[in-house]
Coordinates of C-alpha atoms in Angstrom, one line a residue:
Chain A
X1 CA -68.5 3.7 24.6
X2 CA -66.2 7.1 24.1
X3 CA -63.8 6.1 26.8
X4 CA -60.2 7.0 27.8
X5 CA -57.4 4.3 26.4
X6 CA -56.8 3.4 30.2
X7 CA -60.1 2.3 30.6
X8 CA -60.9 1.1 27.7
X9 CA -57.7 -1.3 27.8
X10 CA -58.4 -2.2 31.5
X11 CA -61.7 -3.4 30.9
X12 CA -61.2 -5.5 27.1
X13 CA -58.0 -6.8 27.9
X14 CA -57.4 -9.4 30.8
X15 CA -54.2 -11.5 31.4
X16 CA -54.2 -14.5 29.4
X17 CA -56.3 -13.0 26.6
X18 CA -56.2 -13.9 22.8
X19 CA -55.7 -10.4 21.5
X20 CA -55.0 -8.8 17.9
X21 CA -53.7 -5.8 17.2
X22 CA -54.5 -5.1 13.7
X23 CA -52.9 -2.9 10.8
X24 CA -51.1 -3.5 8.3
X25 CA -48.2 -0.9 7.7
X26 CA -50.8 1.3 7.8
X27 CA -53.4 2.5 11.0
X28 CA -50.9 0.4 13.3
X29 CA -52.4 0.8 17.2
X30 CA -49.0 1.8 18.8
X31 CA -50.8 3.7 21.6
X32 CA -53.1 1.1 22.3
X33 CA -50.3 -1.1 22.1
X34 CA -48.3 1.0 24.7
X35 CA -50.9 1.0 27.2
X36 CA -51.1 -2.8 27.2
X37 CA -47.7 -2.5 28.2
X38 CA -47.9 0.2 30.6
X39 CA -50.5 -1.9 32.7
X40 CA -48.7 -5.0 32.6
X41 CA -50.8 -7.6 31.4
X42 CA -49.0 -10.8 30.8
X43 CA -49.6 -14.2 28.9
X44 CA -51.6 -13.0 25.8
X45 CA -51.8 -14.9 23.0
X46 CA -51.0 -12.1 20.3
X47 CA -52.5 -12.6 16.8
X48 CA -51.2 -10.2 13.8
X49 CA -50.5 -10.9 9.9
X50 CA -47.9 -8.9 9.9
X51 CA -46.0 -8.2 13.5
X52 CA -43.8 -5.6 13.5
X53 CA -41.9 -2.9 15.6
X54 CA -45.3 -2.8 17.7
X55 CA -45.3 -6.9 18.7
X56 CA -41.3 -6.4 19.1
X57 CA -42.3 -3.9 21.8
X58 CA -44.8 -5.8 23.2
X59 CA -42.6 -9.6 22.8
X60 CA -39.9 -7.8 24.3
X61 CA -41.5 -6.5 27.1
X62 CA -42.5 -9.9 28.1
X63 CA -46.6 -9.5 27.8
X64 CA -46.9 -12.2 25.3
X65 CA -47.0 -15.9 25.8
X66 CA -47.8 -17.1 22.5
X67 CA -47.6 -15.1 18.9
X68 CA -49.9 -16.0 16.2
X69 CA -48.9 -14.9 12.8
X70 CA -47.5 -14.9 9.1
X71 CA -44.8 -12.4 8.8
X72 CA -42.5 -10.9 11.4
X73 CA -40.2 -7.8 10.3
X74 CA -39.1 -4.6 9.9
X75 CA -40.3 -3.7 6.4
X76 CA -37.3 -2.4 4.3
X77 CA -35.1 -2.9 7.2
X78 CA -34.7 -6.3 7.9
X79 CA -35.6 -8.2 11.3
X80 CA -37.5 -7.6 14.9
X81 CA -34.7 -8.5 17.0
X82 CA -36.7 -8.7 19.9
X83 CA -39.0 -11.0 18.3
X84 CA -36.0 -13.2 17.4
X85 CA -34.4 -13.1 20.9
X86 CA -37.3 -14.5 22.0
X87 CA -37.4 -17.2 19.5
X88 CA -33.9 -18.1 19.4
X89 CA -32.4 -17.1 23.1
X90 CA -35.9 -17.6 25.0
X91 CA -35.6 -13.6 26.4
X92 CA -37.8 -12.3 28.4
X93 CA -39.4 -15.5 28.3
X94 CA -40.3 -18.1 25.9
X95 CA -42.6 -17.5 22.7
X96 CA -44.6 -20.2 21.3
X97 CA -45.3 -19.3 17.5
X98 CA -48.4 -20.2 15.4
X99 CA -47.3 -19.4 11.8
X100 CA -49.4 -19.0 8.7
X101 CA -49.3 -17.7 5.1
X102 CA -50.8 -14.2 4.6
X103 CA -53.6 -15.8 3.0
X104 CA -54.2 -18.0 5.4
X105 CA -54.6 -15.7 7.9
X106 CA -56.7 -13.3 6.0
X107 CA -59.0 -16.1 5.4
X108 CA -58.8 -17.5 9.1
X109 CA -60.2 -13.8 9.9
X110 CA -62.8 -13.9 7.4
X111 CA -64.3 -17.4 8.9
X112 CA -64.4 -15.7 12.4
X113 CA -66.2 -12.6 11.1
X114 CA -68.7 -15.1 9.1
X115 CA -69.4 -17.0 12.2
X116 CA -68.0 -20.3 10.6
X117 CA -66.2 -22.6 11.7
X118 CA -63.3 -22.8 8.7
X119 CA -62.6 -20.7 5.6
X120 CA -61.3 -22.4 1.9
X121 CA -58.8 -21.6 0.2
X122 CA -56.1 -22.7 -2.4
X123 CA -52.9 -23.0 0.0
X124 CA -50.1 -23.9 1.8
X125 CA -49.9 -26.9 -0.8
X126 CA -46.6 -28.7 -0.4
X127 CA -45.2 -26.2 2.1
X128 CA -43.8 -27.6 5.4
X129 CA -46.0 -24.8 6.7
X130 CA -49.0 -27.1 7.6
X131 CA -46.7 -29.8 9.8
X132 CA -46.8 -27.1 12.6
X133 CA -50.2 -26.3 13.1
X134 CA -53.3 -28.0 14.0
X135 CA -55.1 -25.1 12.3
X136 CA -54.5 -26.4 8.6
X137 CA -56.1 -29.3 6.9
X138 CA -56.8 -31.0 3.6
X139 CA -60.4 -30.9 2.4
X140 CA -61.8 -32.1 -1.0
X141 CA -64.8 -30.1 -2.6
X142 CA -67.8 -31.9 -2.2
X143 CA -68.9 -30.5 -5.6
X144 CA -65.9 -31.2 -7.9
X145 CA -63.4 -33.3 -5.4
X146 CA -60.6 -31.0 -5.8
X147 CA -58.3 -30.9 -2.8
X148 CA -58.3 -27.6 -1.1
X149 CA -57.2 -26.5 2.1
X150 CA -59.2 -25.8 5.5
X151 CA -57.4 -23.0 7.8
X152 CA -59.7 -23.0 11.3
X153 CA -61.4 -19.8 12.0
X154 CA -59.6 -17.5 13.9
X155 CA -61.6 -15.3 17.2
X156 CA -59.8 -13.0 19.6
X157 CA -60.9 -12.6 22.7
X158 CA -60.4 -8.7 21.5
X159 CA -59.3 -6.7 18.5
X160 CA -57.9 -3.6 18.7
X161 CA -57.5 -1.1 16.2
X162 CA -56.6 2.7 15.2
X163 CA -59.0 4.3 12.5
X164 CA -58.9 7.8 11.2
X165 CA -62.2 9.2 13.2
X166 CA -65.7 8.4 15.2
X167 CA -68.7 10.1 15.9
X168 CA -70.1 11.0 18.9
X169 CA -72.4 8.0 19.1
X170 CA -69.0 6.0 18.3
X171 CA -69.6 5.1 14.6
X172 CA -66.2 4.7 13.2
X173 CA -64.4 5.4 9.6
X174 CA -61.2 4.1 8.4
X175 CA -59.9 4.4 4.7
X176 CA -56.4 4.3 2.8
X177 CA -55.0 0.3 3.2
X178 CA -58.0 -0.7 5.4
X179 CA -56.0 -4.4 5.5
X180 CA -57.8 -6.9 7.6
X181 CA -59.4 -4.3 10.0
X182 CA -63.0 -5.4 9.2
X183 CA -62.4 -8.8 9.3
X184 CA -60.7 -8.7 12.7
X185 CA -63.0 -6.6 14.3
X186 CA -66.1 -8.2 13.5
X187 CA -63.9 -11.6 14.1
X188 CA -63.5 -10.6 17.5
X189 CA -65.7 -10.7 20.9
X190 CA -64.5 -7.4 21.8
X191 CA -63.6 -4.7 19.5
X192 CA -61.5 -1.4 20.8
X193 CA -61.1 1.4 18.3
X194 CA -58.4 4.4 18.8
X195 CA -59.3 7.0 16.7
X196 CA -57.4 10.5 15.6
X197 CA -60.7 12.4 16.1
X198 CA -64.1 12.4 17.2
X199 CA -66.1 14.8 15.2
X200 CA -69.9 15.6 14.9
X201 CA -70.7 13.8 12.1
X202 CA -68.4 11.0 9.8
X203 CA -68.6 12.9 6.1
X204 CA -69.2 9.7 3.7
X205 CA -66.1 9.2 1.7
X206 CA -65.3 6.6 -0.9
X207 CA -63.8 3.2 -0.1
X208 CA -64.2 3.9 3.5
X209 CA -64.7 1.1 6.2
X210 CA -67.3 2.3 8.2
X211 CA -67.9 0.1 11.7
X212 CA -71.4 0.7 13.5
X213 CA -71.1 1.8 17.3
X214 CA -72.7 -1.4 17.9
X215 CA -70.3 -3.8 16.7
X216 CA -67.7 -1.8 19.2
X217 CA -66.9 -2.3 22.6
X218 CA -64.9 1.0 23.5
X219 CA -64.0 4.3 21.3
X220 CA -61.2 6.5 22.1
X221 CA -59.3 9.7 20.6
X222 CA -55.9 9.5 20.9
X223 CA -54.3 11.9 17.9
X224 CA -51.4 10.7 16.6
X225 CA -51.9 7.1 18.0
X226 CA -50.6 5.1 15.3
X227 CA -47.5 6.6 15.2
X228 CA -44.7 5.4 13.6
X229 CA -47.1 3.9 11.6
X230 CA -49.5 6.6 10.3
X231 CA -53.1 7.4 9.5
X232 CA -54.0 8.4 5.5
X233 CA -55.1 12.4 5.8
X234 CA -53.6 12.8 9.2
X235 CA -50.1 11.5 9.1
X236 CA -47.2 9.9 7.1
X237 CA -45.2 7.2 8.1
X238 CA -42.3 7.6 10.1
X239 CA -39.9 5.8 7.8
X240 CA -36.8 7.3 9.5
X241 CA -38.0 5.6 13.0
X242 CA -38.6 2.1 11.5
X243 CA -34.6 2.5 10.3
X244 CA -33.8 3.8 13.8
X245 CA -35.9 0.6 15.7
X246 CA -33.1 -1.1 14.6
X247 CA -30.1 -0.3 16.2
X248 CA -32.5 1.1 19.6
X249 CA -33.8 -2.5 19.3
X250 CA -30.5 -4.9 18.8
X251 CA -29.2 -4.6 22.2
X252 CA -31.5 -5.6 25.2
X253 CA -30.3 -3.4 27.8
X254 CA -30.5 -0.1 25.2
X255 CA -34.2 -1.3 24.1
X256 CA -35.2 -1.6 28.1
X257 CA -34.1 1.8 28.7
X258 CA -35.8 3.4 25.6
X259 CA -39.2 1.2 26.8
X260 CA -38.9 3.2 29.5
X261 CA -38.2 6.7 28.7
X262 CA -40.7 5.9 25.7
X263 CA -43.5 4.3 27.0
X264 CA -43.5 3.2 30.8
X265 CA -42.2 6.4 32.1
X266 CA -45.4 8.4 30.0
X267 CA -48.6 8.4 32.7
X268 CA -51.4 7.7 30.9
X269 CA -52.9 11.2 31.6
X270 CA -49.6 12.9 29.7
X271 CA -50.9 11.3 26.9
X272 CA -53.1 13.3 24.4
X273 CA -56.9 12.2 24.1
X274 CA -57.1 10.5 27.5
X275 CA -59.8 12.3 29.0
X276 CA -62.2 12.1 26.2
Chain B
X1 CA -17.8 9.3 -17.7
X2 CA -16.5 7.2 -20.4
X3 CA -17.3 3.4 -19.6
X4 CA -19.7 2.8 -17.1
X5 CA -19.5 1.2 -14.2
X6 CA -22.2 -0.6 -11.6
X7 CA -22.3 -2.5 -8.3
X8 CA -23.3 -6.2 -8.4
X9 CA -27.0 -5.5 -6.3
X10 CA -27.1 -2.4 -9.4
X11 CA -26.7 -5.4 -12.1
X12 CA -29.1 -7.7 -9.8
X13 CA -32.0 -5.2 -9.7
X14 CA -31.7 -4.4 -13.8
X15 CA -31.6 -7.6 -14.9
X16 CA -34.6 -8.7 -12.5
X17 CA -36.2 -5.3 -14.5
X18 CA -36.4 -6.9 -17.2
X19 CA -37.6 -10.0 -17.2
X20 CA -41.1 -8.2 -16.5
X21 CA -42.8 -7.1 -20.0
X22 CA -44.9 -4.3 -20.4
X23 CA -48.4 -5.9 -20.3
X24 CA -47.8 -8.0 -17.0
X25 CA -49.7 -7.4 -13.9
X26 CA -46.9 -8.4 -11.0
X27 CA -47.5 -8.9 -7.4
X28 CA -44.4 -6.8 -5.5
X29 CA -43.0 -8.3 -2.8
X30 CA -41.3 -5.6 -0.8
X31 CA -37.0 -4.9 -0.8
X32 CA -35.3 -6.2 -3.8
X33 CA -38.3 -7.1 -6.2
X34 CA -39.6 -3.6 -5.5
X35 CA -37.0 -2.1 -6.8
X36 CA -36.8 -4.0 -10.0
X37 CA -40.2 -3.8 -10.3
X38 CA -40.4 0.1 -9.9
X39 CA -37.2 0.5 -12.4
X40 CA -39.1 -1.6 -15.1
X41 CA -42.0 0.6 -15.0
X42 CA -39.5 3.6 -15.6
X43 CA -37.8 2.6 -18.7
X44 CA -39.4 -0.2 -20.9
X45 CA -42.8 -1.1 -19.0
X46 CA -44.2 1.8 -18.4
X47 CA -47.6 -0.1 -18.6
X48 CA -47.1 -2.6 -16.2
X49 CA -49.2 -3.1 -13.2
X50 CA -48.2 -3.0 -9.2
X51 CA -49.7 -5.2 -7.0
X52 CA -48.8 -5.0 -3.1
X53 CA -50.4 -7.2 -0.5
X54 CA -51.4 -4.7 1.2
X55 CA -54.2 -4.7 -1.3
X56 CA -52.8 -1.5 -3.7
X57 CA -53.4 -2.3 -7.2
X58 CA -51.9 -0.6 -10.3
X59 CA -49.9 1.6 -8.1
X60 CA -47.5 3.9 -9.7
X61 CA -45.0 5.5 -6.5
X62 CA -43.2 8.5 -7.3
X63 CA -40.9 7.5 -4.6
X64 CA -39.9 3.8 -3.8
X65 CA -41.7 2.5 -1.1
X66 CA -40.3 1.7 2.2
X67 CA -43.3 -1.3 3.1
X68 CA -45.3 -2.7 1.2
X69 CA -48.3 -0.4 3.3
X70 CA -46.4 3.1 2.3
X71 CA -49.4 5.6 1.7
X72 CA -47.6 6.8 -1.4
X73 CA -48.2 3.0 -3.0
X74 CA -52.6 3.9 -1.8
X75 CA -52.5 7.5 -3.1
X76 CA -51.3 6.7 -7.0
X77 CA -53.0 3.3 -6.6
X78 CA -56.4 2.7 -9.3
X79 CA -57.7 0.7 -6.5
X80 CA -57.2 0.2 -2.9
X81 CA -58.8 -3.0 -1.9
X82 CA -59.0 -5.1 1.5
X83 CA -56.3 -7.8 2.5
X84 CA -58.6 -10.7 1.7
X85 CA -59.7 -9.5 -1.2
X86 CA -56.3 -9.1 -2.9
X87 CA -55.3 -12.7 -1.9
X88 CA -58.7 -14.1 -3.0
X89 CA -60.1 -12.3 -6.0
X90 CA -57.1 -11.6 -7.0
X91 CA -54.1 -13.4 -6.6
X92 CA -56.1 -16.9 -5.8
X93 CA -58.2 -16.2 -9.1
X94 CA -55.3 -16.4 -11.4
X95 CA -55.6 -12.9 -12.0
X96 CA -51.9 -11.9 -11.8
X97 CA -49.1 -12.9 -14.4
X98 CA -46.0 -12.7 -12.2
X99 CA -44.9 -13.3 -8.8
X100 CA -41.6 -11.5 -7.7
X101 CA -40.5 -12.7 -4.8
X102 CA -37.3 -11.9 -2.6
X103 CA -36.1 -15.2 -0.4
X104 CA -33.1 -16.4 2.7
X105 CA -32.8 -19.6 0.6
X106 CA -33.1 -20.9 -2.4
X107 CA -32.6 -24.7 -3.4
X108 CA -32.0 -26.6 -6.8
X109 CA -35.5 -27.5 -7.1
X110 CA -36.3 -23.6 -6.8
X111 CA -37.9 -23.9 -3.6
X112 CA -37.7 -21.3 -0.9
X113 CA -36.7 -20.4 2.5
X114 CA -37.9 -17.3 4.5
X115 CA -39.2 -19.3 7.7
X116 CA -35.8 -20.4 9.3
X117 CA -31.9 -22.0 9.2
X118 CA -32.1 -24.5 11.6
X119 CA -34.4 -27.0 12.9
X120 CA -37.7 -25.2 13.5
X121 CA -37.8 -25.5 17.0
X122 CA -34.5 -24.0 17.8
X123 CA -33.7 -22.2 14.9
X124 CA -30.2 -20.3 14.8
X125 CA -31.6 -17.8 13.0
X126 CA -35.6 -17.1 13.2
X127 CA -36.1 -15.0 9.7
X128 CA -40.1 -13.2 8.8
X129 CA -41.7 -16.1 7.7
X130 CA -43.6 -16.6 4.7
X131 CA -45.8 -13.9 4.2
X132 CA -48.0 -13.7 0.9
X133 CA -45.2 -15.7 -0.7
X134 CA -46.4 -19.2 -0.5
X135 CA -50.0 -18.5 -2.3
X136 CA -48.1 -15.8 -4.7
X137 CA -45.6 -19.0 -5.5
X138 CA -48.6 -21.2 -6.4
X139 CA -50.8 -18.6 -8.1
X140 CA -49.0 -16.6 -10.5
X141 CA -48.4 -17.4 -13.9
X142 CA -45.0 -17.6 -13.9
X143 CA -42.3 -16.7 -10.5
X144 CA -39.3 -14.3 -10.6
X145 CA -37.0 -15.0 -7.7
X146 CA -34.5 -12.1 -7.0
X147 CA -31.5 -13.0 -4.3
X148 CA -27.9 -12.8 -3.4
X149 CA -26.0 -15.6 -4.2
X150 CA -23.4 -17.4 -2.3
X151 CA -23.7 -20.9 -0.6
X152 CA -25.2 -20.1 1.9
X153 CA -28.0 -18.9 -0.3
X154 CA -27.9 -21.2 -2.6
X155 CA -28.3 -24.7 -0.9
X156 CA -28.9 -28.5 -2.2
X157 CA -32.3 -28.9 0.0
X158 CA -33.9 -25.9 2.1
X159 CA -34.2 -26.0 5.6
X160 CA -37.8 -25.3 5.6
X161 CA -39.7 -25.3 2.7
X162 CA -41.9 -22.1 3.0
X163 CA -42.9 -21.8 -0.8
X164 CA -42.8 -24.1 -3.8
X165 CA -40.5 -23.2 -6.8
X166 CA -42.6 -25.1 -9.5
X167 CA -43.2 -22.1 -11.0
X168 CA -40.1 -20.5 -10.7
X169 CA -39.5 -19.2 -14.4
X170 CA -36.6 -17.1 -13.8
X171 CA -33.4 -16.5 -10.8
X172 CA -31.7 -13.3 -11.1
X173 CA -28.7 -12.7 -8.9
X174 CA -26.1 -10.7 -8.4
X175 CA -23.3 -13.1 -10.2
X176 CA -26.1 -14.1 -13.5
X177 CA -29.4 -16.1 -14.3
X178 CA -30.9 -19.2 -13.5
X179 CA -33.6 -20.8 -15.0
X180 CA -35.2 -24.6 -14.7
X181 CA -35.0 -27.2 -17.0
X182 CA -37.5 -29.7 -18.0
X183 CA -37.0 -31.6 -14.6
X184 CA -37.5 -28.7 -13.0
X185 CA -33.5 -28.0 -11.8
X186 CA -32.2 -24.6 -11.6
X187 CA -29.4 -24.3 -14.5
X188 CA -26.8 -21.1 -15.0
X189 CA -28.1 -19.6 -18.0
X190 CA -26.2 -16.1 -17.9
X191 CA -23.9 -15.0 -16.7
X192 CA -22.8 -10.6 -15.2
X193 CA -21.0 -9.4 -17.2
X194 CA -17.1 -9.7 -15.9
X195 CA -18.5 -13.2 -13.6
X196 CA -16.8 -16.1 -14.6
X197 CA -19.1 -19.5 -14.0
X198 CA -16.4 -20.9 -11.5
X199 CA -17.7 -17.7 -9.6
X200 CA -20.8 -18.9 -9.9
X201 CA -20.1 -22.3 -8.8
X202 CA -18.1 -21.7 -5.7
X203 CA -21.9 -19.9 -5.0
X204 CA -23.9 -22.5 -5.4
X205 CA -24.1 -25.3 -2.6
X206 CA -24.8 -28.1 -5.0
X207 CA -23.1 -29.2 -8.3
X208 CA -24.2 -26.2 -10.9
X209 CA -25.2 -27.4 -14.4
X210 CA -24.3 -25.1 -16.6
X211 CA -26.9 -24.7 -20.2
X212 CA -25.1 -25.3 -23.6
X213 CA -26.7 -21.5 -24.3
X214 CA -24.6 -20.1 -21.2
X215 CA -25.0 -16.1 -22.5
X216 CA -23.7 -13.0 -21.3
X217 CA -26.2 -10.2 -19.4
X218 CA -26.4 -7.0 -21.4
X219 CA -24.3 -4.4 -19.1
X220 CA -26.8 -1.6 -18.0
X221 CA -27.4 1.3 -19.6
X222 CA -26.8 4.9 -18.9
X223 CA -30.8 5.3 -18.7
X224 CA -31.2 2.0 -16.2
X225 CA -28.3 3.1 -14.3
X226 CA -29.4 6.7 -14.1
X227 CA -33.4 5.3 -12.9
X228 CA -32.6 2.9 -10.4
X229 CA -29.7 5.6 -9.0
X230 CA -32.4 8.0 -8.6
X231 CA -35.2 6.1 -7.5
X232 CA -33.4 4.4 -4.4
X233 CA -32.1 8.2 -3.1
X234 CA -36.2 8.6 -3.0
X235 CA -36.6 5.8 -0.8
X236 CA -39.1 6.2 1.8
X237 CA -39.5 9.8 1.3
X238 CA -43.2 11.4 1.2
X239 CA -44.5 13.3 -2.0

């Protein structure tokens, strides 16, 4: 259960996999993220509302096959330009894109969690949105006959996510903007959590998420894991590192060699938390 | 200084200000609508409630956000609820009054654009996508749209329709003010102050109507000026 991040990603995440690495703004898995990377999976299927510098990293680094989502940027800095070299120039390597409303996805996530098959909601209506995906359809009520819309439920092979702490049984609390987290996890056959600490016992707090042990498939500390992104009573955000991703991101050359320095050239044991 | 002076995003972001009234619950789309939306609540609504998709309602940021996931917007926030549950029981519910929505494109019929220019496969450019916007379109009472115009912005019939403008109430740019008429086509109903409507046509990629009650935008005032100065040097910062 309490595992170190090379193990735990080694063992939940296989080439080819569906996998989502939820946050949103907020508790964003970099680390986890990072490792993916670092062992080289290829061909995943990622799945994220709201991709950002993280899914850049990962699109640009050619692990991803296909991108699932509903809104790709830098938010209050404008676009992922590895996400839209991808798109637009095919670099590394073609990316076939899934797109949804926020909404929709939310909901698509709340269907897998329930164990259904589709979620309702009132969307997409008279966007060109629907024309692209198999996963949206018109259904009427069978109570009133109002049109609604279906979105299909969505199920990662494995969701990964970074939550303020665990226990030592691998219990796991998350508050501040807890997003989709829930959803995804519970959405999900595999779940991996990254956590800032592991302490002897999770002190109940209001509005927290808590996530039973049970519903988890690997724990692991890595402080500081969700960096740029941050974790509420740990961290702040890294605003001036969003601005920077930027320019270190515009040129493909200058975003290899940072990838490198950054994140390929760090052994998994130089990173904090790996031998919990 | 003796007559003031402002920038045309500085006239974009007022004017967008205050079209929101002081009782109005607003869903914030991050950038340019945030902005507005924070100035309002700092000179003449200081009752008006935030909401951000990242599920902070009634937050009240000392700084202006950066994202719409900033922990500054969860700290002051009176509630802090999940993803689905600010689309669903929220914004789905008909709980919110405005929608204020940023956009790449904007067409006569006040639908918008943030998916892509250029045919979807092979898009010369690939922009974020749509986000909350196309449920906050379709759900809110009524739909502010703040966005620079030119005509590029401004075009007869969007590439991709990502959200629908039928209720678009209101178009602030940086030139003046649109608003749609019974048939639901965007009209020039103001004008910046110093922006002549042949400005404002050359910016527009179809043939502008212009309404009989054409009116002027009150220049900012030293307060407004002095908020949204002071509020963007706080961008991103942490209490």
């Amino acid at each position: 259960m309490i595992t170190s991040l090379a193990e735990a990603i080694k063992a939940n995440v296989k080439d080819g996999d569906t996998v989502a690495l939820e946050g949103f703004t907020h508790l964003i898995p970099f680390a986890a993220g990072h490792e993916i990377i670092r062992q080289g999976r290829r061909d995943l299927t990622l799945v994220r509302m709201t991709p950002d510098v993280l899914y850049d990293q990962l699109i640009g680094m050619g692990v991803a096959r296909k991108l699932i989502f509903s809104w790709g940027g830098n938010p209050g800095v404008g676009s992922l330009h590895r996400f839209r070299d991808a798109v637009e120039h095919d670099w590394p390597q073609p990316l076939e894109l899934e797109e949804h409303s926020h909404a929709g996805m939310a909901n698509r996530y709340v269907a897998g969690a329930s164990g259904l098959p589709f979620a309702v909601l009132r969307g997409y209506s008279g966007t060109d949105l629907p024309a692209h995906t198999k996963n949206v359809a018109r259904i009427a009520c069978p109570f009133t006959g109002e049109m609604l819309t279906a979105v299909a439920a969505l199920q990662p092979d494995v969701t990964i996510i970074h939550a303020q702490r665990a226990d030592r049984q691998g219990n796991v609390q998350l508050w501040g903007i807890t997003g989709v987290q829930r959803e995804a996890v519970l959405a999900a056959e595999r779940a991996v959590v990254t956590v800032e600490e592991i302490v002897d016992r999770l002190e109940p707090l209001p509005g927290a998420v808590v996530l039973p042990a049970w519903v988890l498939s690997a724990v692991v500390e890595v402080p500081g894991g969700a960096h740029p992104s941050y974790a509420h009573g740990y961290s702040t955000r890294d605003n001036a590192f969003y601005q920077a991703w930027d320019s270190i991101s515009r040129d493909r050359s200058q975003f290899l060699s940072w990838m490198q320095d950054q994140v390929l050239g760090v052994a998994d044991s130089q990173l904090e938390g790996s031998s919990a | 200084m003796s007559s003031l002076s402002w920038t045309p995003n500085e006239i974009m972001t007022i004017a967008a200000a205050r079209q929101l009234a002081d009782a109005d619950v607003c869903f914030v789309g991050i950038g340019l609508p945030s902005t507005a939306a924070n100035v309002a609540r700092r000179t003449h609504a200081p009752n008006l409630v935030l909401i951000y998709e990242s599920g902070t309602i009634g937050a009240k940021p000392r700084t202006l956000p950066l994202s719409i996931g900033d922990g500054e917007l969860a700290t002051t926030a009176d509630a802090v609820v999940s993803v689905p549950e600010i689309f669903n029981y929220w914004l789905q519910a008909g709980r919110v009054d405005v929608g204020f929505l940023g956009a790449a494109e904007i067409d006569r019929g006040g639908d918008i654009n943030t998916t892509v220019i250029g045919p979807y496969d092979h898009p010369q450019v690939r922009l974020p996508g749509a986000g909350g916007a196309p449920e906050i379109a379709a759900s809110c009472g009524r739909v502010i749209v703040v966005i620079r115009q030119s005509a590029r912005t401004f075009v007869d019939r969007v590439a991709f329709r990502t959200s629908l403008g039928e209720r678009v109430s209101t178009v602030i740019t940086d030139l003046g003010e649109l608003r749609p008429n019974p048939a639901g086509e965007l009209l020039l109903t103001r004008v910046h102050p110093g922006v002549d409507v042949a400005t404002v046509r050359a910016a527009t990629g179809w043939g502008l109507t212009v309404s009989d009650a054409l009116d002027e935008t009150a220049p900012p005032t030293t307060e407004e000026l002095e908020v949204l100065r002071k509020l963007e040097l706080t961008q991103g910062q942490v209490v």
